[in-house]
Coordinates of C-alpha atoms and ligand atoms in Angstrom, one line a residue:
M34 CA -23.4 285.1 129.4
D35 CA -24.7 288.4 130.9
Y36 CA -23.2 290.8 128.2
L37 CA -22.3 288.4 125.7
N38 CA -25.8 287.2 124.4
K39 CA -26.4 290.9 123.7
S40 CA -26.9 292.2 120.3
L41 CA -23.9 294.3 118.5
F42 CA -26.5 296.8 119.1
E43 CA -27.0 296.5 122.7
I44 CA -23.0 295.9 123.6
K45 CA -22.5 299.5 122.3
E46 CA -25.2 300.9 124.1
L47 CA -23.4 299.3 127.3
L48 CA -20.0 300.5 126.2
E49 CA -21.3 304.1 125.7
S50 CA -23.2 304.3 129.0
G51 CA -19.6 302.8 130.6
K52 CA -21.5 299.7 131.7
I53 CA -18.8 297.8 131.1
S54 CA -15.3 298.4 129.0
S55 CA -14.1 297.2 125.9
V56 CA -10.7 295.3 127.8
E57 CA -13.4 293.2 129.7
L58 CA -15.7 292.6 127.2
T59 CA -12.5 291.5 124.9
K60 CA -11.5 289.2 127.5
M61 CA -15.4 287.8 127.7
C62 CA -15.2 286.9 124.3
L63 CA -11.3 285.4 124.6
E64 CA -13.3 283.3 127.7
Q65 CA -15.8 282.4 125.3
I66 CA -13.5 280.9 121.9
K67 CA -11.9 279.0 124.8
H68 CA -14.9 277.4 126.1
T69 CA -16.1 276.5 122.8
Q70 CA -13.1 275.8 120.9
N71 CA -14.6 272.3 120.2
I72 CA -16.9 273.8 117.2
N73 CA -13.7 275.0 115.8
A74 CA -14.7 278.4 114.3
L75 CA -12.0 280.4 114.0
I76 CA -8.7 279.7 112.7
S77 CA -6.4 282.0 114.4
V78 CA -7.6 284.3 117.3
C79 CA -5.7 287.9 117.4
E80 CA -5.3 287.7 120.8
D81 CA -2.6 290.9 121.2
F82 CA -4.3 292.9 119.0
A83 CA -7.6 292.8 120.2
L84 CA -6.7 293.2 123.6
K85 CA -3.9 296.1 122.5
T86 CA -7.1 297.9 120.5
A87 CA -9.6 297.6 123.2
K88 CA -7.3 299.4 125.9
R89 CA -6.5 302.3 123.7
V90 CA -10.4 302.1 123.1
D91 CA -11.2 302.5 126.3
E92 CA -8.3 305.2 127.1
D93 CA -9.7 307.0 124.1
R94 CA -13.1 307.0 125.4
K95 CA -12.1 308.1 129.3
N96 CA -10.2 311.4 127.4
G97 CA -13.8 312.1 125.7
K98 CA -12.3 311.1 122.0
K99 CA -14.8 310.9 119.6
L100 CA -15.0 307.2 118.6
G101 CA -16.4 305.2 115.8
A102 CA -19.8 303.3 114.9
L103 CA -18.0 299.7 116.1
A104 CA -15.9 301.8 119.2
G105 CA -14.6 298.4 121.6
I106 CA -16.9 295.5 119.9
P107 CA -15.2 292.1 119.4
I108 CA -15.7 290.8 115.4
V109 CA -14.3 288.2 113.8
I110 CA -13.1 288.1 109.9
K111 CA -13.2 285.3 107.6
D112 CA -9.8 284.1 107.0
N113 CA -9.9 284.9 103.2
I114 CA -9.9 288.7 104.4
N115 CA -5.9 290.1 105.2
L116 CA -5.1 291.8 107.8
K117 CA -1.2 292.8 108.2
G118 CA 0.8 290.8 110.2
T119 CA -2.0 287.8 110.5
K120 CA -2.1 284.5 108.7
T121 CA -4.3 284.5 106.4
T122 CA -5.2 281.0 105.2
C123 CA -8.3 280.7 103.6
A124 CA -8.2 277.7 105.2
S125 CA -5.8 276.4 102.8
K126 CA -3.0 273.6 102.9
F127 CA -1.3 276.4 100.2
L128 CA -1.5 279.4 102.2
E129 CA -1.0 277.7 105.7
N130 CA 1.9 279.6 107.2
F131 CA 1.0 282.9 104.6
V132 CA 1.1 286.4 106.4
S133 CA -0.3 288.9 104.9
P134 CA 1.3 292.2 104.1
Y135 CA -1.6 294.5 103.5
T136 CA -5.0 294.9 105.4
A137 CA -8.5 294.4 103.2
T138 CA -10.5 297.7 102.7
C139 CA -13.3 296.2 104.7
A140 CA -11.2 295.1 107.7
Q141 CA -9.3 298.7 107.9
K142 CA -12.8 300.2 107.9
L143 CA -14.0 297.7 110.5
I144 CA -10.1 299.4 112.3
D145 CA -11.0 302.7 111.4
A146 CA -14.4 302.5 113.5
D147 CA -12.4 301.4 116.5
A148 CA -14.1 297.7 116.3
V149 CA -11.9 295.2 118.1
I150 CA -11.1 292.4 115.4
I151 CA -10.6 289.0 117.9
G152 CA -10.0 286.2 115.5
K153 CA -9.8 284.6 111.7
A154 CA -12.8 282.5 110.9
N155 CA -12.5 278.6 109.5
M156 CA -14.3 278.3 106.3
D157 CA -14.3 276.0 103.3
E158 CA -10.8 276.5 102.0
F159 CA -11.1 279.3 99.1
A160 CA -14.4 279.7 99.7
M161 CA -15.7 276.9 97.8
G162 CA -18.1 274.6 99.9
S163 CA -21.6 274.7 101.5
S164 CA -20.5 272.8 104.7
N165 CA -17.2 273.9 105.8
E166 CA -15.7 270.3 105.6
N167 CA -13.7 271.7 102.9
S168 CA -10.8 273.1 105.0
A169 CA -7.4 271.7 105.6
F170 CA -7.9 272.8 109.2
G171 CA -10.9 270.8 109.7
A172 CA -14.3 271.2 109.7
A173 CA -16.4 273.7 111.8
L174 CA -19.3 272.8 113.6
N175 CA -23.0 274.1 114.0
P176 CA -23.4 275.1 117.8
K177 CA -26.8 274.2 117.6
N178 CA -25.6 270.5 116.8
T179 CA -22.2 269.9 116.6
M180 CA -23.5 266.3 115.3
C181 CA -24.4 268.8 112.2
V182 CA -22.7 271.6 110.0
P183 CA -22.7 274.9 110.6
G184 CA -22.9 275.5 106.1
G185 CA -20.3 277.4 104.1
S186 CA -18.2 278.5 102.9
S187 CA -18.1 281.4 105.8
G188 CA -19.0 278.6 108.5
G189 CA -16.6 279.8 110.8
S190 CA -18.1 283.7 111.0
A191 CA -21.9 282.4 111.3
A192 CA -20.6 279.6 114.1
S193 CA -19.1 281.9 115.9
V194 CA -21.5 284.9 116.1
S195 CA -24.3 281.9 116.9
A196 CA -21.8 280.7 119.7
Y197 CA -21.6 284.3 121.5
Q198 CA -17.5 284.7 120.6
C199 CA -18.0 287.8 118.7
F200 CA -20.7 290.4 118.4
G201 CA -20.5 289.9 114.7
A202 CA -18.7 288.6 111.6
L203 CA -17.1 289.4 108.3
G204 CA -17.6 287.0 105.4
T205 CA -18.3 286.0 101.6
D206 CA -20.5 285.3 99.7
T207 CA -20.1 284.4 96.0
G208 CA -23.5 281.6 95.9
G209 CA -24.3 282.0 99.3
S210 CA -21.8 281.3 101.5
I211 CA -23.2 284.1 104.0
R212 CA -26.7 283.3 104.0
E213 CA -26.6 279.7 103.6
P214 CA -24.5 279.3 107.3
A215 CA -26.8 281.8 108.4
S216 CA -29.4 280.1 107.7
F217 CA -28.2 276.8 109.4
C218 CA -26.4 278.5 112.7
G219 CA -29.7 280.9 113.2
V220 CA -27.9 284.0 112.8
V221 CA -28.4 287.2 110.2
G222 CA -26.8 286.8 107.2
L223 CA -26.1 290.1 104.6
K224 CA -25.1 290.1 101.1
P225 CA -25.1 293.2 99.9
T226 CA -25.5 294.5 96.2
Y227 CA -22.4 293.3 94.2
G228 CA -20.0 296.4 94.5
R229 CA -21.4 298.0 97.6
V230 CA -18.3 297.1 99.4
S231 CA -14.6 296.6 98.4
R232 CA -13.3 293.2 97.6
Y233 CA -9.4 295.1 97.9
G234 CA -7.3 292.5 99.8
V235 CA -9.8 290.2 100.2
V236 CA -8.7 286.7 98.5
A237 CA -10.7 286.4 94.9
F238 CA -12.8 283.5 94.1
A239 CA -15.1 284.3 91.0
S240 CA -14.4 287.7 91.1
S241 CA -17.5 288.7 89.3
L242 CA -19.7 287.2 92.0
D243 CA -17.8 287.5 95.2
Q244 CA -18.9 290.2 97.5
V245 CA -18.2 291.1 101.4
G246 CA -20.8 290.9 104.1
T247 CA -22.1 290.5 107.2
L248 CA -23.4 287.8 110.0
T249 CA -24.7 288.9 113.1
R250 CA -27.4 288.5 115.2
S251 CA -29.6 290.9 114.8
V252 CA -31.2 292.5 112.0
K253 CA -29.8 296.2 113.6
D254 CA -26.5 294.9 113.9
S255 CA -25.9 294.1 110.4
A256 CA -27.3 297.5 109.4
I257 CA -24.6 299.0 111.4
M258 CA -21.8 296.9 110.4
L259 CA -22.5 297.4 106.6
E260 CA -22.6 301.6 106.9
V261 CA -19.4 301.0 108.3
I262 CA -18.1 298.5 105.4
S263 CA -19.8 300.2 103.0
G264 CA -18.3 302.1 100.0
Q265 CA -16.5 303.1 97.5
D266 CA -12.6 302.3 96.8
K267 CA -9.8 303.6 94.7
N268 CA -8.6 299.6 94.8
D269 CA -11.3 298.2 93.8
M270 CA -12.7 299.7 90.5
T271 CA -15.9 297.4 90.8
S272 CA -16.6 299.2 94.2
S273 CA -19.3 301.6 93.5
A274 CA -19.8 305.6 94.3
E275 CA -23.3 304.8 95.3
K276 CA -24.2 306.6 98.2
V277 CA -24.1 305.4 101.4
P278 CA -27.5 305.7 103.2
N279 CA -28.0 305.6 107.1
F280 CA -29.0 302.0 107.3
S281 CA -29.2 301.8 110.8
N282 CA -32.1 304.2 110.5
I283 CA -34.5 301.6 109.4
K284 CA -38.1 302.7 109.2
S285 CA -40.5 300.2 110.7
D286 CA -43.7 300.2 108.3
I287 CA -44.1 298.1 105.8
K288 CA -48.0 299.2 104.8
G289 CA -48.5 298.9 101.2
L290 CA -45.1 297.3 100.4
K291 CA -45.3 294.6 97.3
I292 CA -43.9 291.1 98.3
G293 CA -43.2 289.1 95.4
I294 CA -43.6 285.1 95.5
A295 CA -42.0 283.3 92.6
K296 CA -43.6 279.8 92.4
E297 CA -40.2 278.8 91.0
F298 CA -38.8 279.1 94.9
F299 CA -41.2 277.0 96.6
N300 CA -40.9 273.6 94.7
E301 CA -41.6 270.0 96.1
N302 CA -38.2 269.5 97.1
L303 CA -38.6 272.2 99.6
N304 CA -38.7 270.6 103.4
E305 CA -42.4 270.6 104.9
E306 CA -41.1 272.5 108.2
V307 CA -39.2 274.7 105.9
K308 CA -42.4 275.1 103.6
K309 CA -44.4 275.7 107.3
S310 CA -42.2 278.7 108.6
L311 CA -42.3 280.5 104.9
D312 CA -46.1 280.1 104.6
D313 CA -46.3 281.7 108.3
A314 CA -44.1 284.5 107.3
I315 CA -45.9 285.0 104.2
S316 CA -49.0 285.4 106.5
F317 CA -47.2 287.6 109.1
Y318 CA -46.2 290.4 106.6
K319 CA -49.8 290.6 104.8
K320 CA -51.4 291.0 108.7
N321 CA -49.3 293.8 108.7
G322 CA -50.1 295.3 105.5
A323 CA -47.7 294.2 103.2
E324 CA -49.5 293.4 99.7
L325 CA -48.7 289.8 98.4
V326 CA -47.8 289.8 94.4
D327 CA -47.0 286.6 92.4
I328 CA -44.4 286.7 90.2
S329 CA -42.4 284.5 88.2
L330 CA -38.9 283.5 87.4
P331 CA -38.7 280.9 84.9
S332 CA -35.2 280.2 84.2
L333 CA -34.2 280.1 88.2
D334 CA -33.6 276.3 87.9
K335 CA -31.2 277.3 85.4
A336 CA -29.4 279.6 88.0
L337 CA -27.3 276.2 89.4
A338 CA -25.4 275.6 86.3
V339 CA -24.8 278.9 85.5
Y340 CA -23.0 279.6 88.5
Y341 CA -21.0 276.5 88.5
I342 CA -19.6 277.6 84.9
I343 CA -18.9 281.2 85.7
S344 CA -17.4 281.1 89.3
S345 CA -15.1 278.0 88.5
A346 CA -13.9 279.8 85.3
E347 CA -13.3 282.7 87.2
A348 CA -11.9 280.6 90.0
A349 CA -9.4 278.8 87.6
S350 CA -8.0 282.5 86.5
N351 CA -8.0 283.9 90.0
L352 CA -6.1 280.5 91.3
A353 CA -3.6 280.5 88.7
R354 CA -1.5 282.9 90.6
F355 CA -0.8 280.0 93.5
D356 CA 1.8 278.5 91.6
G357 CA 4.9 277.7 94.5
V358 CA 6.7 280.8 93.1
R359 CA 4.9 283.1 94.5
Y360 CA 2.7 282.7 97.4
G361 CA 2.6 279.6 100.1
V362 CA 3.4 276.5 99.4
R363 CA 6.2 274.9 97.1
A364 CA 7.2 271.8 96.3
Q365 CA 10.9 270.7 97.8
K366 CA 12.1 268.6 94.9
F367 CA 10.9 269.5 91.4
S368 CA 13.0 269.0 87.7
D369 CA 11.8 272.0 85.8
I370 CA 9.6 275.0 86.5
N371 CA 6.5 273.0 84.9
D372 CA 7.2 270.3 87.6
L373 CA 7.3 272.9 89.8
Y374 CA 3.9 274.4 89.2
F375 CA 2.6 270.8 88.9
K376 CA 3.9 269.8 92.0
S377 CA 3.3 272.8 94.3
R378 CA -0.4 273.0 92.9
S379 CA -1.1 269.2 93.7
Q380 CA 0.4 269.7 97.1
G381 CA -0.8 272.6 98.4
F382 CA -4.6 272.8 97.4
G383 CA -7.7 270.1 98.5
G384 CA -9.6 268.1 96.4
E385 CA -12.9 270.2 96.0
V386 CA -10.5 273.4 94.7
K387 CA -8.3 271.4 92.5
R388 CA -12.3 270.1 90.7
R389 CA -13.2 273.5 90.3
I390 CA -9.9 274.6 88.7
M391 CA -10.4 271.5 86.4
L392 CA -14.3 272.7 85.8
G393 CA -13.1 276.2 84.7
N394 CA -10.4 275.1 82.3
Y395 CA -12.3 272.4 81.1
V396 CA -15.3 275.7 80.3
L397 CA -13.1 277.8 79.2
S398 CA -10.8 275.9 76.5
S399 CA -11.5 276.1 73.1
G400 CA -14.1 274.3 71.4
Y401 CA -16.4 274.3 74.9
F402 CA -15.7 277.9 76.2
D403 CA -19.1 278.7 73.5
A404 CA -21.2 275.8 74.6
F405 CA -20.5 276.4 78.3
Y406 CA -19.0 279.9 79.0
R407 CA -20.6 282.0 76.5
K408 CA -23.8 279.8 77.0
A409 CA -23.9 280.6 80.7
K410 CA -23.4 284.0 80.1
K411 CA -26.4 284.4 77.6
A412 CA -28.4 282.8 80.6
Q413 CA -27.2 285.2 83.4
K414 CA -28.4 288.2 80.9
V415 CA -31.9 286.6 80.7
L416 CA -32.0 285.8 85.0
K417 CA -31.4 288.9 84.8
Q418 CA -34.1 290.2 82.8
E419 CA -36.8 288.2 84.6
F420 CA -35.4 289.5 88.2
S421 CA -35.7 293.3 86.8
A422 CA -39.1 292.5 85.7
A423 CA -39.8 291.1 89.1
F424 CA -38.8 293.8 90.3
S425 CA -41.0 296.4 88.1
K426 CA -43.9 294.8 90.1
C427 CA -42.8 294.7 94.0
D428 CA -40.1 295.7 96.6
V429 CA -38.6 292.9 98.2
I430 CA -38.7 289.2 96.9
I431 CA -39.7 286.5 99.9
S432 CA -37.9 282.4 99.5
P433 CA -36.1 279.5 101.7
T434 CA -32.4 280.5 102.2
T435 CA -32.3 276.6 101.9
A436 CA -34.7 273.6 100.9
N437 CA -33.5 271.9 104.3
V438 CA -31.9 272.8 107.7
A439 CA -28.2 271.8 108.2
F440 CA -27.3 268.4 107.7
K441 CA -25.1 265.7 109.3
I442 CA -21.1 266.3 109.0
G443 CA -19.9 263.3 106.4
E444 CA -23.6 263.5 105.2
K445 CA -23.0 265.0 101.6
S446 CA -19.2 265.2 101.4
S447 CA -18.7 262.4 99.3
D448 CA -21.5 263.6 96.5
P449 CA -20.6 266.9 95.2
L450 CA -23.8 267.0 93.2
S451 CA -25.6 266.9 96.5
M452 CA -23.4 269.3 98.3
Y453 CA -24.0 271.8 95.4
L454 CA -27.7 271.8 95.7
T455 CA -27.8 273.6 98.8
D456 CA -27.5 276.5 97.5
I457 CA -29.8 276.3 94.8
F458 CA -32.0 279.4 95.9
T459 CA -28.9 281.5 97.0
V460 CA -26.4 281.2 93.9
P461 CA -29.4 283.3 91.3
I462 CA -28.8 285.9 93.6
N463 CA -25.2 286.4 92.5
I464 CA -26.0 285.7 89.3
V465 CA -27.8 288.5 89.2
G466 CA -25.9 291.5 91.8
V467 CA -28.9 292.0 93.7
P468 CA -29.0 291.9 97.7
A469 CA -30.3 289.0 99.7
M470 CA -30.5 288.4 103.7
S471 CA -31.2 285.2 105.2
I472 CA -32.9 286.0 108.5
P473 CA -34.0 283.2 111.4
C474 CA -37.9 282.3 110.8
G475 CA -38.1 279.5 112.9
K476 CA -36.8 275.6 114.4
N477 CA -37.8 272.5 112.8
K478 CA -39.2 269.9 115.6
D479 CA -35.3 269.1 116.6
G480 CA -34.6 272.9 117.2
L481 CA -32.4 273.4 114.2
P482 CA -32.7 276.9 112.9
I483 CA -34.6 277.6 109.7
G484 CA -33.6 280.5 107.3
M485 CA -35.5 282.8 105.0
Q486 CA -34.3 284.5 102.3
L487 CA -35.2 288.5 101.6
I488 CA -34.1 289.6 98.2
A489 CA -34.2 293.3 97.0
K490 CA -33.6 295.3 93.8
Q491 CA -30.0 296.8 93.5
W492 CA -28.5 299.1 96.0
N493 CA -31.8 298.9 97.9
E494 CA -30.7 297.1 101.1
E495 CA -32.6 299.3 103.5
M496 CA -35.3 297.4 102.5
L497 CA -34.4 293.9 103.4
F498 CA -33.6 295.8 106.9
R499 CA -37.2 297.0 107.2
F500 CA -38.7 293.7 106.0
G501 CA -36.1 292.2 108.5
E502 CA -36.4 294.0 111.4
I503 CA -40.8 294.3 111.5
F504 CA -40.2 290.2 111.2
E505 CA -37.6 289.4 114.0
K506 CA -39.2 291.9 116.2
N507 CA -42.5 290.3 116.1
H508 CA -40.6 286.8 116.1
K509 CA -38.4 286.6 119.3
E510 CA -38.9 282.8 119.5
A511 CA -37.7 282.6 116.1
K512 CA -34.3 283.9 117.2
N513 CA -32.1 281.1 117.9
V514 CA -29.5 282.8 119.4
Ligands
LIG111 N1 -21.3 277.1 98.3 C1 -21.2 277.5 97.2 C2 -19.8 276.8 96.3 O1 -19.2 276.2 97.0 C3 -20.8 279.0 97.8 C4 -19.3 279.7 98.1 C5 -19.3 281.2 98.1 O2 -20.3 281.6 98.5 N2 -17.9 281.3 98.3 O3 -19.3 277.9 95.4

């Protein structure tokens, strides 16, 4: 464990100083993956690819070649991110045997930074879910308590980082899929500003909300990874030309900065222990010179409904391409083309994905479009205005990531609404498009991690790192890994 429990930043220094080689480290991670196989965090392990990369990096290092920011470091990517020559299943039966013909930009950027991609993480099918139970390859388990879910949809990525299988992972976040599992597994989860990271080669769920981000064991690790994967990409017209700052150079001072507190985030449904941890975090910031300001987000409680309308509408369109003709599952027996579509989709998709497609087509259908989709888009505008007004008064907003800690496997799987409610504090952030990070801020009496969410203005991830790191440095006990 001497090496495996290091943060990405620490292991980077050990690799650079020659204390350990990348091949040795990669082998340790592969061993750890075997030891912790029970948590089912990975759908595939890229053993040969990882060892080959590690060997090449070690040789380049020996020869004095200039190496990238993640040189020799084992990293996991979520299984909805294409990596040429590997299976990209999206945890769906539909894509069980689909091999990527090309590599996503974010994965290519990891490769260009000399990272060692070691595996592809379990997830909820097509990133729809909050518990990882909607995976065609079985649920992933929470390493902190294997009776509990790791969260979702990037549950495998969070579990893998939390179980020391790798030093960082990529996930995707459409409504909370990085932050919620990060909070449940006691790791740091960052959803960057929409447009910060290219979505090219990432299987789309809801294109206007999807964003690639990181799961790591420290705030600085997250900054290092974000710096690598950010930037404009000609293959994704929604990726932004916004300058990529030197994120890993984190300012440590928060004196005079303002933290916004919205009562709407602290409603009566908040678990007592979660509330206590958040109160303590707020006092900590105050003691360290931050100023607390009250802000108001009156439409926050509409965000969940808005999210399920917009995301399902986009999902219904995006998933139309899975028709049994072009990708994945194709029904064996069919009478005509419509029957082929019908049977292939019936066989290939799991229950939750079907529910979203039906919901999405319903809200887009004539007669309902104005009542649901158009109305949701209007409410999205209102939410954006409310956040923008709030950010004129503060530098970051603080909230719980989830109202409760990780729940038991099976507890919510037959009740979609209560599953959807898990994301009540995370979905507004995607609706508005701003960056947010979940960091561990305590544990409950059973030792399960509690996460807090820091939210910043568009393109202001730096502020998240700043507030995140000072807290982390002073709360070693809150760290769960
Ligand atoms: N849990 C939410 C959903 O099921 C969010 C998923 C995500 O962010 N990909 O839609």
